[in-house]
Tab-separated table of C-alpha atoms (C1' of nucleotides) in Angstrom:
chain	number	residue	atom	x	y	z
A	1	UNK	CA	5.181	-7.532	13.924
A	2	UNK	CA	5.432	-9.623	10.798
A	3	UNK	CA	6.996	-12.792	12.002
A	4	UNK	CA	5.215	-15.736	10.622
A	5	UNK	CA	6.926	-18.767	12.145
A	6	UNK	CA	6.783	-20.529	15.480
A	7	UNK	CA	10.133	-19.110	16.531
A	8	UNK	CA	11.147	-15.890	18.171
A	9	UNK	CA	14.299	-14.297	16.816
A	10	UNK	CA	16.354	-15.708	19.674
A	11	UNK	CA	14.875	-19.160	19.217
A	12	UNK	CA	15.606	-19.019	15.514
A	13	UNK	CA	19.194	-18.040	16.161
A	14	UNK	CA	19.527	-20.938	18.587
A	15	UNK	CA	17.903	-23.297	16.089
A	16	UNK	CA	20.303	-22.321	13.309
A	17	UNK	CA	23.252	-22.602	15.652
A	18	UNK	CA	22.241	-26.028	16.947
A	19	UNK	CA	21.637	-27.440	13.475
A	20	UNK	CA	24.734	-25.746	12.092
A	21	UNK	CA	26.816	-27.259	14.851
A	22	UNK	CA	25.337	-30.674	14.158
A	23	UNK	CA	26.051	-30.379	10.436
A	24	UNK	CA	29.622	-29.277	11.103
A	25	UNK	CA	30.130	-32.291	13.357
A	26	UNK	CA	28.652	-34.561	10.678
A	27	UNK	CA	30.368	-33.376	7.501
A	28	UNK	CA	33.248	-31.100	8.519
A	29	UNK	CA	34.343	-27.661	7.405
A	30	UNK	CA	34.936	-28.473	3.736
A	31	UNK	CA	31.447	-29.915	3.181
A	32	UNK	CA	29.562	-27.565	5.460
A	33	UNK	CA	27.086	-25.245	3.775
A	34	UNK	CA	24.567	-22.634	4.845
A	35	UNK	CA	22.073	-24.021	2.336
A	36	UNK	CA	22.151	-27.438	3.952
A	37	UNK	CA	21.577	-25.925	7.396
A	38	UNK	CA	18.621	-23.979	6.005
A	39	UNK	CA	17.159	-27.074	4.394
A	40	UNK	CA	17.477	-29.085	7.616
A	41	UNK	CA	15.618	-26.533	9.720
A	42	UNK	CA	13.016	-25.801	7.040
A	43	UNK	CA	13.949	-22.188	6.387
A	44	UNK	CA	15.317	-20.484	3.265
A	45	UNK	CA	18.976	-19.552	2.906
A	46	UNK	CA	18.211	-15.880	3.107
A	47	UNK	CA	16.960	-16.251	6.652
A	48	UNK	CA	20.371	-17.452	7.852
A	49	UNK	CA	21.920	-14.361	6.318
A	50	UNK	CA	19.334	-12.136	7.954
A	51	UNK	CA	20.103	-13.629	11.344
A	52	UNK	CA	23.896	-14.000	11.167
A	53	UNK	CA	24.816	-11.361	8.598
A	54	UNK	CA	27.307	-13.506	6.715
A	55	UNK	CA	28.677	-16.992	6.290
A	56	UNK	CA	31.780	-15.986	8.255
A	57	UNK	CA	29.737	-14.876	11.245
A	58	UNK	CA	27.732	-18.100	11.220
A	59	UNK	CA	30.975	-20.088	11.247
A	60	UNK	CA	32.426	-17.896	13.988
A	61	UNK	CA	29.341	-18.538	16.115
A	62	UNK	CA	29.466	-22.293	15.520
A	63	UNK	CA	33.155	-22.448	16.392
A	64	UNK	CA	32.636	-20.375	19.518
A	65	UNK	CA	30.118	-22.942	20.670
A	66	UNK	CA	32.750	-25.623	20.086
A	67	UNK	CA	35.192	-23.671	22.265
A	68	UNK	CA	32.659	-23.684	25.067
A	69	UNK	CA	32.013	-27.417	24.802
A	70	UNK	CA	35.758	-27.928	24.822
A	71	UNK	CA	36.239	-25.879	27.979
A	72	UNK	CA	33.395	-27.786	29.647
A	73	UNK	CA	35.080	-31.038	28.636
A	74	UNK	CA	38.293	-29.918	30.337
A	75	UNK	CA	36.427	-29.011	33.516
A	76	UNK	CA	34.808	-32.443	33.459
A	77	UNK	CA	38.163	-34.137	33.320
A	78	UNK	CA	39.473	-31.972	36.144
A	79	UNK	CA	36.424	-32.658	38.317
A	80	UNK	CA	37.283	-36.355	38.439
A	81	UNK	CA	40.885	-36.484	37.239
A	82	UNK	CA	42.107	-39.941	36.252
A	83	UNK	CA	45.665	-38.642	36.452
A	84	UNK	CA	47.636	-35.746	37.871
A	85	UNK	CA	45.779	-32.517	36.945
A	86	UNK	CA	48.159	-31.213	34.265
A	87	UNK	CA	48.211	-34.606	32.556
A	88	UNK	CA	44.417	-34.700	32.781
A	89	UNK	CA	44.292	-31.290	31.108
A	90	UNK	CA	46.485	-32.378	28.216
A	91	UNK	CA	44.529	-35.603	27.891
A	92	UNK	CA	41.295	-33.605	27.860
A	93	UNK	CA	42.646	-31.367	25.108
A	94	UNK	CA	43.492	-34.393	22.988
A	95	UNK	CA	40.368	-36.422	23.681
A	96	UNK	CA	38.030	-33.565	22.824
A	97	UNK	CA	39.823	-33.038	19.527
A	98	UNK	CA	39.843	-36.752	18.731
A	99	UNK	CA	36.187	-37.279	19.651
A	100	UNK	CA	35.054	-34.143	17.805
A	101	UNK	CA	37.470	-34.017	14.933
A	102	UNK	CA	35.267	-32.117	12.490
A	103	UNK	CA	34.284	-29.545	15.081
A	104	UNK	CA	37.804	-29.124	16.394
A	105	UNK	CA	39.318	-28.871	12.950
A	106	UNK	CA	36.769	-26.270	11.867
A	107	UNK	CA	38.051	-23.910	14.558
A	108	UNK	CA	41.392	-23.667	12.804
A	109	UNK	CA	40.121	-24.082	9.237
A	110	UNK	CA	38.028	-20.957	9.488
A	111	UNK	CA	39.733	-17.588	9.317
A	112	UNK	CA	37.887	-14.319	9.206
A	113	UNK	CA	38.776	-11.966	6.335
A	114	UNK	CA	41.618	-9.707	7.431
A	115	UNK	CA	39.316	-6.689	7.446
A	116	UNK	CA	36.759	-8.404	9.671
A	117	UNK	CA	37.244	-8.428	13.443
A	118	UNK	CA	35.919	-11.153	15.730
A	119	UNK	CA	33.037	-9.665	17.782
A	120	UNK	CA	34.114	-8.924	21.342
A	121	UNK	CA	31.434	-11.192	22.783
A	122	UNK	CA	32.800	-14.187	20.894
A	123	UNK	CA	36.381	-13.371	21.871
A	124	UNK	CA	35.389	-13.392	25.524
A	125	UNK	CA	33.555	-16.697	25.293
A	126	UNK	CA	36.485	-18.311	23.509
A	127	UNK	CA	38.999	-17.056	26.050
A	128	UNK	CA	37.388	-19.207	28.741
A	129	UNK	CA	39.305	-22.220	27.458
A	130	UNK	CA	42.693	-20.646	28.029
A	131	UNK	CA	41.587	-19.374	31.414
A	132	UNK	CA	41.119	-22.914	32.655
A	133	UNK	CA	44.729	-23.637	31.796
A	134	UNK	CA	45.997	-20.386	33.331
A	135	UNK	CA	44.228	-21.278	36.579
A	136	UNK	CA	45.741	-24.747	36.704
A	137	UNK	CA	49.227	-23.520	35.888
A	138	UNK	CA	49.020	-20.762	38.487
A	139	UNK	CA	47.994	-23.342	41.068
A	140	UNK	CA	51.261	-25.251	40.835
A	141	UNK	CA	53.737	-22.397	40.336
A	142	UNK	CA	55.670	-21.130	43.377
A	143	UNK	CA	53.749	-18.253	44.994
A	144	UNK	CA	56.359	-15.656	44.033
A	145	UNK	CA	56.156	-16.490	40.312
A	146	UNK	CA	52.405	-16.900	39.898
A	147	UNK	CA	52.298	-13.739	37.796
A	148	UNK	CA	54.070	-15.669	35.072
A	149	UNK	CA	51.201	-18.122	34.792
A	150	UNK	CA	49.260	-16.416	31.958
A	151	UNK	CA	52.158	-16.254	29.517
A	152	UNK	CA	53.424	-19.707	30.399
A	153	UNK	CA	49.941	-21.220	30.173
A	154	UNK	CA	49.376	-19.795	26.690
A	155	UNK	CA	52.723	-21.146	25.582
A	156	UNK	CA	51.906	-24.583	26.951
A	157	UNK	CA	48.561	-24.548	25.187
A	158	UNK	CA	50.485	-23.858	21.978
A	159	UNK	CA	52.788	-26.788	22.716
A	160	UNK	CA	49.865	-29.119	23.251
A	161	UNK	CA	48.063	-27.722	20.228
A	162	UNK	CA	50.999	-28.533	17.993
A	163	UNK	CA	51.161	-32.104	19.248
A	164	UNK	CA	47.403	-32.515	18.924
A	165	UNK	CA	47.450	-31.167	15.365
A	166	UNK	CA	50.167	-33.561	14.255
A	167	UNK	CA	48.466	-36.446	16.042
A	168	UNK	CA	45.154	-35.877	14.278
A	169	UNK	CA	46.374	-34.894	10.814
A	170	UNK	CA	48.566	-37.958	10.563
A	171	UNK	CA	51.944	-36.205	10.592
A	172	UNK	CA	53.077	-38.125	13.653
A	173	UNK	CA	51.856	-41.465	12.331
A	174	UNK	CA	53.647	-40.805	9.057
A	175	UNK	CA	56.893	-40.278	10.941
A	176	UNK	CA	56.424	-43.345	13.111
A	177	UNK	CA	55.421	-41.592	16.318
A	178	UNK	CA	52.916	-43.734	18.200
A	179	UNK	CA	52.459	-41.852	21.481
A	180	UNK	CA	51.770	-38.159	20.745
A	181	UNK	CA	49.820	-37.633	23.957
A	182	UNK	CA	52.667	-38.896	26.129
A	183	UNK	CA	55.051	-36.669	24.169
A	184	UNK	CA	52.896	-33.630	24.775
A	185	UNK	CA	52.627	-34.368	28.491
A	186	UNK	CA	56.397	-34.811	28.717
A	187	UNK	CA	57.075	-31.454	27.016
A	188	UNK	CA	54.586	-29.639	29.248
A	189	UNK	CA	56.060	-31.195	32.394
A	190	UNK	CA	59.578	-30.173	31.392
A	191	UNK	CA	58.535	-26.558	30.939
A	192	UNK	CA	56.537	-26.466	34.164
A	193	UNK	CA	59.394	-27.965	36.141
A	194	UNK	CA	61.808	-25.498	34.533
A	195	UNK	CA	59.467	-22.768	35.797
A	196	UNK	CA	59.695	-24.160	39.320
A	197	UNK	CA	56.321	-25.888	39.463
A	198	UNK	CA	55.623	-28.802	41.754
A	199	UNK	CA	53.930	-31.714	40.015
A	200	UNK	CA	52.771	-34.976	41.572
A	201	UNK	CA	53.709	-38.456	40.235
B	1	UNK	CA	51.592	-38.590	-30.668
B	2	UNK	CA	48.844	-36.119	-30.585
B	3	UNK	CA	50.259	-33.395	-28.446
B	4	UNK	CA	49.587	-30.052	-29.933
B	5	UNK	CA	51.203	-27.524	-27.597
B	6	UNK	CA	54.724	-26.263	-27.035
B	7	UNK	CA	55.061	-28.295	-23.858
B	8	UNK	CA	56.112	-31.812	-23.141
B	9	UNK	CA	54.122	-33.595	-20.485
B	10	UNK	CA	56.805	-32.928	-17.878
B	11	UNK	CA	57.031	-29.283	-18.843
B	12	UNK	CA	53.286	-28.941	-18.624
B	13	UNK	CA	53.253	-30.492	-15.166
B	14	UNK	CA	55.971	-28.068	-14.095
B	15	UNK	CA	54.070	-25.159	-15.632
B	16	UNK	CA	50.865	-26.013	-13.782
B	17	UNK	CA	52.771	-26.494	-10.555
B	18	UNK	CA	54.640	-23.201	-10.866
B	19	UNK	CA	51.528	-21.206	-11.676
B	20	UNK	CA	49.485	-23.065	-9.058
B	21	UNK	CA	52.101	-22.288	-6.454
B	22	UNK	CA	52.085	-18.631	-7.460
B	23	UNK	CA	48.288	-18.450	-7.265
B	24	UNK	CA	48.269	-20.130	-3.854
B	25	UNK	CA	50.818	-17.580	-2.616
B	26	UNK	CA	48.708	-14.754	-4.049
B	27	UNK	CA	45.187	-15.646	-2.955
B	28	UNK	CA	45.458	-18.429	-0.353
B	29	UNK	CA	43.734	-21.773	0.055
B	30	UNK	CA	40.165	-20.483	0.299
B	31	UNK	CA	40.317	-18.518	-2.960
B	32	UNK	CA	42.509	-20.934	-4.878
B	33	UNK	CA	40.920	-22.623	-7.884
B	34	UNK	CA	41.989	-25.015	-10.622
B	35	UNK	CA	40.040	-22.964	-13.140
B	36	UNK	CA	42.069	-19.858	-12.354
B	37	UNK	CA	45.340	-21.756	-12.720
B	38	UNK	CA	44.151	-23.060	-16.086
B	39	UNK	CA	43.184	-19.579	-17.225
B	40	UNK	CA	46.565	-18.151	-16.215
B	41	UNK	CA	48.578	-20.700	-18.175
B	42	UNK	CA	46.235	-20.666	-21.164
B	43	UNK	CA	44.976	-24.229	-20.874
B	44	UNK	CA	41.487	-25.611	-20.209
B	45	UNK	CA	40.476	-26.969	-16.804
B	46	UNK	CA	40.309	-30.505	-18.100
B	47	UNK	CA	44.019	-30.499	-18.824
B	48	UNK	CA	44.864	-29.963	-15.157
B	49	UNK	CA	42.732	-32.976	-14.310
B	50	UNK	CA	44.423	-35.054	-16.990
B	51	UNK	CA	47.826	-34.192	-15.555
B	52	UNK	CA	47.128	-34.312	-11.803
B	53	UNK	CA	44.099	-36.610	-11.624
B	54	UNK	CA	42.195	-34.537	-9.100
B	55	UNK	CA	42.042	-31.261	-7.262
B	56	UNK	CA	43.385	-32.971	-4.144
B	57	UNK	CA	46.464	-34.242	-5.947
B	58	UNK	CA	47.157	-30.826	-7.415
B	59	UNK	CA	46.986	-29.313	-3.936
B	60	UNK	CA	49.170	-32.080	-2.504
B	61	UNK	CA	51.794	-31.359	-5.170
B	62	UNK	CA	51.700	-27.619	-4.532
B	63	UNK	CA	52.037	-28.109	-0.790
B	64	UNK	CA	54.898	-30.541	-1.231
B	65	UNK	CA	56.747	-27.859	-3.151
B	66	UNK	CA	56.139	-25.502	-0.237
B	67	UNK	CA	57.650	-28.083	2.131
B	68	UNK	CA	60.785	-28.163	-0.003
B	69	UNK	CA	61.113	-24.383	-0.078
B	70	UNK	CA	60.650	-24.396	3.667
B	71	UNK	CA	63.406	-26.960	4.226
B	72	UNK	CA	65.702	-24.962	1.936
B	73	UNK	CA	64.916	-21.856	3.974
B	74	UNK	CA	65.949	-23.663	7.156
B	75	UNK	CA	69.218	-24.780	5.588
B	76	UNK	CA	69.878	-21.185	4.528
B	77	UNK	CA	69.453	-19.971	8.072
B	78	UNK	CA	71.736	-22.707	9.358
B	79	UNK	CA	74.409	-21.968	6.764
B	80	UNK	CA	74.914	-18.480	8.203
B	81	UNK	CA	73.214	-18.655	11.596
B	82	UNK	CA	72.550	-15.290	13.197
B	83	UNK	CA	72.003	-17.070	16.509
B	84	UNK	CA	72.740	-20.392	18.158
B	85	UNK	CA	71.667	-23.151	15.724
B	86	UNK	CA	68.517	-24.348	17.511
B	87	UNK	CA	67.293	-20.768	17.876
B	88	UNK	CA	68.088	-20.198	14.207
B	89	UNK	CA	65.999	-23.242	13.339
B	90	UNK	CA	62.988	-22.031	15.290
B	91	UNK	CA	63.404	-18.551	13.846
B	92	UNK	CA	63.583	-20.061	10.358
B	93	UNK	CA	60.376	-22.007	10.978
B	94	UNK	CA	58.583	-18.832	12.020
B	95	UNK	CA	60.002	-16.542	9.359
B	96	UNK	CA	59.123	-18.885	6.506
B	97	UNK	CA	55.564	-19.130	7.770
B	98	UNK	CA	55.277	-15.375	8.271
B	99	UNK	CA	56.778	-14.501	4.876
B	100	UNK	CA	54.717	-17.127	3.052
B	101	UNK	CA	51.529	-17.140	5.049
B	102	UNK	CA	49.197	-18.310	2.282
B	103	UNK	CA	51.535	-21.104	1.239
B	104	UNK	CA	52.259	-22.196	4.789
B	105	UNK	CA	48.618	-22.109	5.800
B	106	UNK	CA	47.578	-24.155	2.765
B	107	UNK	CA	49.711	-27.054	3.996
B	108	UNK	CA	47.456	-27.469	7.021
B	109	UNK	CA	44.205	-26.331	5.388
B	110	UNK	CA	44.337	-29.137	2.894
B	111	UNK	CA	43.489	-32.658	4.020
B	112	UNK	CA	43.202	-35.589	1.691
B	113	UNK	CA	39.930	-37.556	1.850
B	114	UNK	CA	40.276	-40.325	4.403
B	115	UNK	CA	40.224	-42.976	1.688
B	116	UNK	CA	43.023	-41.292	-0.271
B	117	UNK	CA	46.640	-41.899	0.687
B	118	UNK	CA	49.451	-39.420	0.094
B	119	UNK	CA	51.674	-40.799	-2.694
B	120	UNK	CA	54.908	-42.227	-1.304
B	121	UNK	CA	57.018	-39.877	-3.425
B	122	UNK	CA	55.386	-36.835	-1.845
B	123	UNK	CA	55.704	-38.270	1.658
B	124	UNK	CA	59.442	-38.675	1.150
B	125	UNK	CA	59.927	-35.172	-0.163
B	126	UNK	CA	57.948	-33.698	2.735
B	127	UNK	CA	59.923	-35.666	5.311
B	128	UNK	CA	63.079	-33.760	4.398
B	129	UNK	CA	61.939	-30.872	6.586
B	130	UNK	CA	61.794	-32.961	9.741
B	131	UNK	CA	65.112	-34.585	8.875
B	132	UNK	CA	66.850	-31.246	9.128
B	133	UNK	CA	65.585	-30.907	12.666
B	134	UNK	CA	66.455	-34.494	13.599
B	135	UNK	CA	70.015	-33.899	12.410
B	136	UNK	CA	70.400	-30.710	14.457
B	137	UNK	CA	68.903	-32.254	17.578
B	138	UNK	CA	71.109	-35.334	17.269
B	139	UNK	CA	74.145	-33.071	16.995
B	140	UNK	CA	73.687	-31.620	20.470
B	141	UNK	CA	72.450	-34.665	22.378
B	142	UNK	CA	74.963	-36.647	24.453
B	143	UNK	CA	76.450	-39.453	22.327
B	144	UNK	CA	74.769	-42.207	24.350
B	145	UNK	CA	71.263	-40.769	23.814
B	146	UNK	CA	71.474	-39.797	20.156
B	147	UNK	CA	68.992	-42.552	19.290
B	148	UNK	CA	66.324	-40.474	20.980
B	149	UNK	CA	66.811	-37.631	18.516
B	150	UNK	CA	64.092	-38.599	15.989
B	151	UNK	CA	61.253	-38.779	18.501
B	152	UNK	CA	62.385	-35.706	20.406
B	153	UNK	CA	62.890	-33.724	17.205
B	154	UNK	CA	59.364	-34.499	15.971
B	155	UNK	CA	57.968	-33.457	19.319
B	156	UNK	CA	59.902	-30.190	19.234
B	157	UNK	CA	58.653	-29.505	15.721
B	158	UNK	CA	55.139	-29.940	17.096
B	159	UNK	CA	55.914	-27.504	19.905
B	160	UNK	CA	57.197	-24.901	17.472
B	161	UNK	CA	54.306	-25.559	15.103
B	162	UNK	CA	51.785	-24.815	17.821
B	163	UNK	CA	53.477	-21.536	18.708
B	164	UNK	CA	53.771	-20.573	15.042
B	165	UNK	CA	50.105	-21.350	14.426
B	166	UNK	CA	48.930	-19.205	17.318
B	167	UNK	CA	51.323	-16.420	16.322
B	168	UNK	CA	50.012	-16.248	12.765
B	169	UNK	CA	46.305	-16.843	13.371
B	170	UNK	CA	46.134	-14.098	15.965
B	171	UNK	CA	45.436	-16.282	18.998
B	172	UNK	CA	48.531	-15.035	20.796
B	173	UNK	CA	47.862	-11.391	19.946
B	174	UNK	CA	44.304	-11.769	21.184
B	175	UNK	CA	45.588	-13.020	24.522
B	176	UNK	CA	48.205	-10.293	24.813
B	177	UNK	CA	51.272	-12.370	23.956
B	178	UNK	CA	53.771	-10.232	22.084
B	179	UNK	CA	56.800	-12.525	21.764
B	180	UNK	CA	55.682	-15.928	20.432
B	181	UNK	CA	59.042	-16.681	18.843
B	182	UNK	CA	60.912	-16.172	22.103
B	183	UNK	CA	58.347	-18.356	23.844
B	184	UNK	CA	58.848	-21.146	21.330
B	185	UNK	CA	62.621	-20.963	21.651
B	186	UNK	CA	62.350	-21.074	25.445
B	187	UNK	CA	60.127	-24.181	25.377
B	188	UNK	CA	62.438	-25.967	22.937
B	189	UNK	CA	65.502	-25.141	25.010
B	190	UNK	CA	63.872	-26.449	28.177
B	191	UNK	CA	63.099	-29.776	26.534
B	192	UNK	CA	66.529	-30.106	24.977
B	193	UNK	CA	68.250	-29.329	28.255
B	194	UNK	CA	65.997	-31.812	30.023
B	195	UNK	CA	67.200	-34.377	27.480
B	196	UNK	CA	70.796	-33.589	28.363
B	197	UNK	CA	71.669	-31.455	25.342
B	198	UNK	CA	74.421	-28.876	25.400
B	199	UNK	CA	73.359	-25.514	23.969
B	200	UNK	CA	75.486	-22.409	23.541
B	201	UNK	CA	74.503	-18.925	24.803
C	1	DA	C1'	46.924	-40.150	-48.351
C	2	DA	C1'	44.654	-42.657	-44.934
C	3	DT	C1'	44.640	-44.227	-40.418
C	4	DT	C1'	45.696	-44.469	-35.679
C	5	DT	C1'	46.733	-42.410	-31.408
C	6	DA	C1'	46.719	-39.337	-27.730
C	7	DA	C1'	46.525	-34.534	-25.984
C	8	DT	C1'	43.232	-30.996	-25.325
C	9	DT	C1'	38.935	-28.886	-25.020
C	10	DG	C1'	34.858	-26.729	-22.896
C	11	DA	C1'	29.868	-27.351	-22.324
C	12	DA	C1'	27.212	-29.547	-18.855
C	13	DC	C1'	26.052	-30.933	-14.044
C	14	DG	C1'	25.165	-30.109	-9.416
C	15	DC	C1'	26.799	-27.625	-6.013
C	16	DT	C1'	28.356	-23.128	-3.426
C	17	DG	C1'	27.973	-18.013	-0.978
C	18	DA	C1'	25.554	-13.988	-1.607
C	19	DT	C1'	21.791	-10.622	-2.876
C	20	DC	C1'	17.398	-8.330	-2.715
C	21	DA	C1'	12.777	-7.312	-4.900
C	22	DA	C1'	8.692	-9.513	-3.901
C	23	DT	C1'	5.691	-11.743	-0.785
C	24	DT	C1'	3.504	-12.738	3.421
C	25	DA	C1'	1.313	-12.264	7.765
C	26	DA	C1'	1.305	-10.137	12.111
C	27	DA	C1'	0.684	-5.644	14.540
C	28	DA	C1'	-1.002	-1.056	14.686
C	29	DT	C1'	-4.254	2.189	13.457
C	30	DA	C1'	-8.605	4.125	12.099
D	1	DT	C1'	-14.019	-4.535	11.653
D	2	DA	C1'	-11.365	-2.652	7.703
D	3	DT	C1'	-7.261	-0.514	6.521
D	4	DT	C1'	-2.603	0.519	6.790
D	5	DT	C1'	1.959	-0.184	8.420
D	6	DT	C1'	5.798	-2.955	9.553
D	7	DA	C1'	9.015	-6.541	9.471
D	8	DA	C1'	10.115	-11.505	8.797
D	9	DT	C1'	10.758	-14.671	5.147
D	10	DT	C1'	11.360	-16.202	0.638
D	11	DG	C1'	13.710	-18.117	-3.435
D	12	DA	C1'	15.039	-16.890	-8.135
D	13	DT	C1'	19.204	-14.999	-9.669
D	14	DC	C1'	24.165	-14.354	-10.188
D	15	DA	C1'	28.917	-15.618	-10.537
D	16	DG	C1'	31.751	-19.032	-9.348
D	17	DC	C1'	33.380	-23.820	-7.980
D	18	DG	C1'	35.180	-29.185	-8.766
D	19	DT	C1'	34.387	-32.709	-11.895
D	20	DT	C1'	33.296	-35.303	-16.095
D	21	DC	C1'	33.729	-36.908	-20.749
D	22	DA	C1'	32.105	-36.910	-25.712
D	23	DA	C1'	33.979	-34.360	-29.209
D	24	DT	C1'	37.773	-32.253	-31.405
D	25	DT	C1'	42.313	-31.596	-32.860
D	26	DA	C1'	46.811	-32.490	-34.587
D	27	DA	C1'	50.765	-35.211	-34.407
D	28	DA	C1'	52.624	-39.903	-35.379
D	29	DT	C1'	52.211	-44.056	-37.887
D	30	DT	C1'	51.008	-46.843	-41.634
DNA sequence: AATTTAATTGAACGCTGATCAATTAAAATA
DNA sequence: TATTTTAATTGATCAGCGTTCAATTAAATT
């Protein structure tokens, strides 16, 4: 068939994704552009559209990759926890966001058009992040209430997300708060203890 | 002086702000443009730049107005609370965001360049929102711990913000959560009770 | 009436996402 | 090998964006 480059379709997709992810990390959502990705990999803009279909789908793919790196980061922290596991989880949430601000921010900056659904495959890959938290929450809930872990875990992720957002966008600093991470950990502990969890320290 | 329109400088600023706010509500952050605002009020683009200095400052002004409407909405809910006051506050946070999605979202979509500080006047006006929450939290804390109200209030706002974000961006729905508001209220109550607050219901 | 002053303009610049007829080269066929 | 078919790739083109600033306009001053 008429391909004329060194790359198979799958390789090309991976190439675009890798360079797109790099560009997003470098310049952030507002300055990201498909043209710049194309220029950096030596292809024309049209090729990116052929491979990903639209700008939105390219962004969705890039952000999904970020989700996966984020989940891996959490697992890293849990593999050699420097604190109690729940605190390590919250710290991992924060440190990934802080160390990858542009990537992390892009996840929430990008919204698909209302008439455009996230492909099932991407949904599944993104869900892995929450699943780590569900597992850890279930592990410390009393056996008879473990079925509450999914809902509680999602709610705690939301709690941490809010604190992380305000920490990184400067809202906390503006209001004089100097220890957002400690605040987030405290709120999560309170809710877990209210749910009957047993936490060390 | 050489003004040639019907509007004083202050009136023109108010006109741009009003129309800009309307456009933001209509089309959202991604489709908002200074050119479209100019077209709608019958001025040239350059005039908006003369009045606001930059696109960023126009957006900051529009979002500050949204903050004020939001705070007013909270006070409305508190004036005739349909539930216990803290629950009414959380409900007010959610309902403003849900009823003004484009405006609410724009607050967090827009970030000033790192080398550009938010004007002090705007910071002050935005802070009014948090002050409502600080006041309500202080009112239910034991007298001897009222000095903890500011930090705790900010943290609870972050908690609610996270839940509201996930509720509106579809994260909760995607994970099967159907009652984000109730979740947020539960988390806030747990933290307030842990801090020794007395809450009705 | 002539001059000064300041508000307002809008063409120009370099960028964006998106499209799609034209081009290219590999694969299939004769 | 020569021809035809097929599909990957291109990039000019379009409409739009934020931003600038010399030129224009009209009000205020002299």
